[in-house]
mmCIF file of C-alpha atoms in Angstrom:
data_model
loop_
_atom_site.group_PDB
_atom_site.id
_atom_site.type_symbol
_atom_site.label_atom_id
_atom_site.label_comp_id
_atom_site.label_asym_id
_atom_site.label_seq_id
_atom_site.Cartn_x
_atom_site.Cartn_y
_atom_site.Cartn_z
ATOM 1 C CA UNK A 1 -16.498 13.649 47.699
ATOM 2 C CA UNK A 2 -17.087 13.048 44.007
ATOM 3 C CA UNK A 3 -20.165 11.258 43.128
ATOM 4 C CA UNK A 4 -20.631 11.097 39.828
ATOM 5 C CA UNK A 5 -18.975 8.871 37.404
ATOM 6 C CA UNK A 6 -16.477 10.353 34.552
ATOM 7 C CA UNK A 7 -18.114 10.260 31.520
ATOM 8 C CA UNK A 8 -16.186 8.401 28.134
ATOM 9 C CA UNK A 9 -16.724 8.305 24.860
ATOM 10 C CA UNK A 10 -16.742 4.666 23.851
ATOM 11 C CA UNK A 11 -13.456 4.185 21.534
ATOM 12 C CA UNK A 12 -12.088 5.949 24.488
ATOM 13 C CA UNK A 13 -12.982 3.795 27.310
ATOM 14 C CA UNK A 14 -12.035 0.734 24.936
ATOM 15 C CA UNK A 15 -8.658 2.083 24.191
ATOM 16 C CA UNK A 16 -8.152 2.298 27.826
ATOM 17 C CA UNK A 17 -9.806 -0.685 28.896
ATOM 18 C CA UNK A 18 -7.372 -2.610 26.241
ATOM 19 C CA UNK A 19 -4.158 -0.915 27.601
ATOM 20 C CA UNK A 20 -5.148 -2.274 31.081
ATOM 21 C CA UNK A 21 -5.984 -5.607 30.173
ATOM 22 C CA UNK A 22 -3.718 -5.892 26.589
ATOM 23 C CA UNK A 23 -4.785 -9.612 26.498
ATOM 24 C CA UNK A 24 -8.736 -9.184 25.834
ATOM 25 C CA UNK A 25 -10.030 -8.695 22.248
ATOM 26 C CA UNK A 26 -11.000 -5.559 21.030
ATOM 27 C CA UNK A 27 -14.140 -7.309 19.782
ATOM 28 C CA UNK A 28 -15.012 -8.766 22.315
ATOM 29 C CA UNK A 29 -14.898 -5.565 24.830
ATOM 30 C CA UNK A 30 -16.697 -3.706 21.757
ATOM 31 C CA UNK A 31 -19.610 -6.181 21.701
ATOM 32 C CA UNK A 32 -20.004 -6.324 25.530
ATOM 33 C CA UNK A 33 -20.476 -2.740 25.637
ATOM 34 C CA UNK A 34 -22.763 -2.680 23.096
ATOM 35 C CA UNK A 35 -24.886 -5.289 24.880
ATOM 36 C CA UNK A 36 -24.894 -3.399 27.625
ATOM 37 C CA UNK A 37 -25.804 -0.138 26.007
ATOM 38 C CA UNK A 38 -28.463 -1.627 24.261
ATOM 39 C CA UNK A 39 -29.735 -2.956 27.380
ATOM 40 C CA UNK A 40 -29.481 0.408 29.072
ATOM 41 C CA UNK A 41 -31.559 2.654 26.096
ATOM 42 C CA UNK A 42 -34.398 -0.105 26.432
ATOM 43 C CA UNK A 43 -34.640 0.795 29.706
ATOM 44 C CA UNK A 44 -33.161 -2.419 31.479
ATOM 45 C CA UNK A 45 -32.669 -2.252 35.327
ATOM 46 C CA UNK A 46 -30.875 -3.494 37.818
ATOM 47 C CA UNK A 47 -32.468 -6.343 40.347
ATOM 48 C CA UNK A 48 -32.173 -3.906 42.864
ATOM 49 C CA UNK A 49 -34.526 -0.700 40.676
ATOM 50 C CA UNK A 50 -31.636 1.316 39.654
ATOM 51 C CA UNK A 51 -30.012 2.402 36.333
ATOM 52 C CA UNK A 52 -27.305 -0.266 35.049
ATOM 53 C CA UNK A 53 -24.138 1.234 35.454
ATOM 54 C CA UNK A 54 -22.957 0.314 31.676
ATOM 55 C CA UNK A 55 -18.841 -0.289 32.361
ATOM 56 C CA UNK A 56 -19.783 -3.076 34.663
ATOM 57 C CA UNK A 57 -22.350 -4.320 33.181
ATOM 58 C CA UNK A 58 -20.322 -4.943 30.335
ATOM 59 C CA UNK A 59 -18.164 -7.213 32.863
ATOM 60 C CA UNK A 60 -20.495 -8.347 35.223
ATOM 61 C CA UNK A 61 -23.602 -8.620 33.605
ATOM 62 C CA UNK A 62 -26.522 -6.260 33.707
ATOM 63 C CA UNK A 63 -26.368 -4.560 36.917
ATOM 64 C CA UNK A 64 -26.036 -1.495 39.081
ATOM 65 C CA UNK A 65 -22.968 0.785 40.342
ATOM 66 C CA UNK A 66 -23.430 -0.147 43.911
ATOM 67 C CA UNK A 67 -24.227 -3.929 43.345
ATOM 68 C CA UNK A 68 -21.604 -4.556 41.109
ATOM 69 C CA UNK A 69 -18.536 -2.727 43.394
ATOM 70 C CA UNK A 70 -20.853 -2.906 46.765
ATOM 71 C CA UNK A 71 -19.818 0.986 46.241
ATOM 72 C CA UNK A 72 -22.527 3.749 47.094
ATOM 73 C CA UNK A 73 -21.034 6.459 44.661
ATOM 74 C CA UNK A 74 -18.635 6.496 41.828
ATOM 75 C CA UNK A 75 -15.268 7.755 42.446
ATOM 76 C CA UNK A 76 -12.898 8.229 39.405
ATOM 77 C CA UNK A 77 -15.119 5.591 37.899
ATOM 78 C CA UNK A 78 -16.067 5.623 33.943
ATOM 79 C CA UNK A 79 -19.412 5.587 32.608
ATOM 80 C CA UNK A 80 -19.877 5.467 28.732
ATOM 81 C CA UNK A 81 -21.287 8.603 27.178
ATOM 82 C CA UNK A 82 -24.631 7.326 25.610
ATOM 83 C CA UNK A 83 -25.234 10.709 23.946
ATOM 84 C CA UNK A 84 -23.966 13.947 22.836
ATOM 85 C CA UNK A 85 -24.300 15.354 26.408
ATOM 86 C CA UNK A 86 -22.393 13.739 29.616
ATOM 87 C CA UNK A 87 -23.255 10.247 30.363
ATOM 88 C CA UNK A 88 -25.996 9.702 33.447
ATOM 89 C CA UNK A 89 -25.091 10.990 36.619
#
């Protein structure tokens, strides 16, 4: 079983994101990410401890893999590359 998320660059998960939902605003999918990027290099948590997973977080505010999907791992699930190397795993 895979268990770690698929890591993205960001233009890439946006194009993506926008061909799956061709109704949302660039912008606005932009600026949600970037929240929630911002949110995860300062070090912001989830209420349960754990790293916020930043895809969801983006959609469902500032929260966790697991409490977001009620999930344990990722499977074919995106996580935005926050850095040269892969994103966390």
């Amino acid at each position: 079983m895979k268990s770690r998320f698929t890591a993205i660059a960001l233009d890439d998960y946006i194009e993506k994101h926008l061909r799956a939902n061709p109704d949302v605003s660039r912008e606005d999918v932009r600026a949600r990410l970037e929240f929630a990027i911002a949110a995860h290099k300062a070090g912001k948590r989830c209420s349960c401890g754990a790293e916020i997973w930043i895809v969801g977080s983006a959609e469902a505010g500032l929260s966790c893999f697991t409490c977001i999907t009620g999930e344990k791992y990722p499977s074919d699930d995106y996580e935005i590359a926050i850095n040269q190397s892969a994103a966390r795993q």
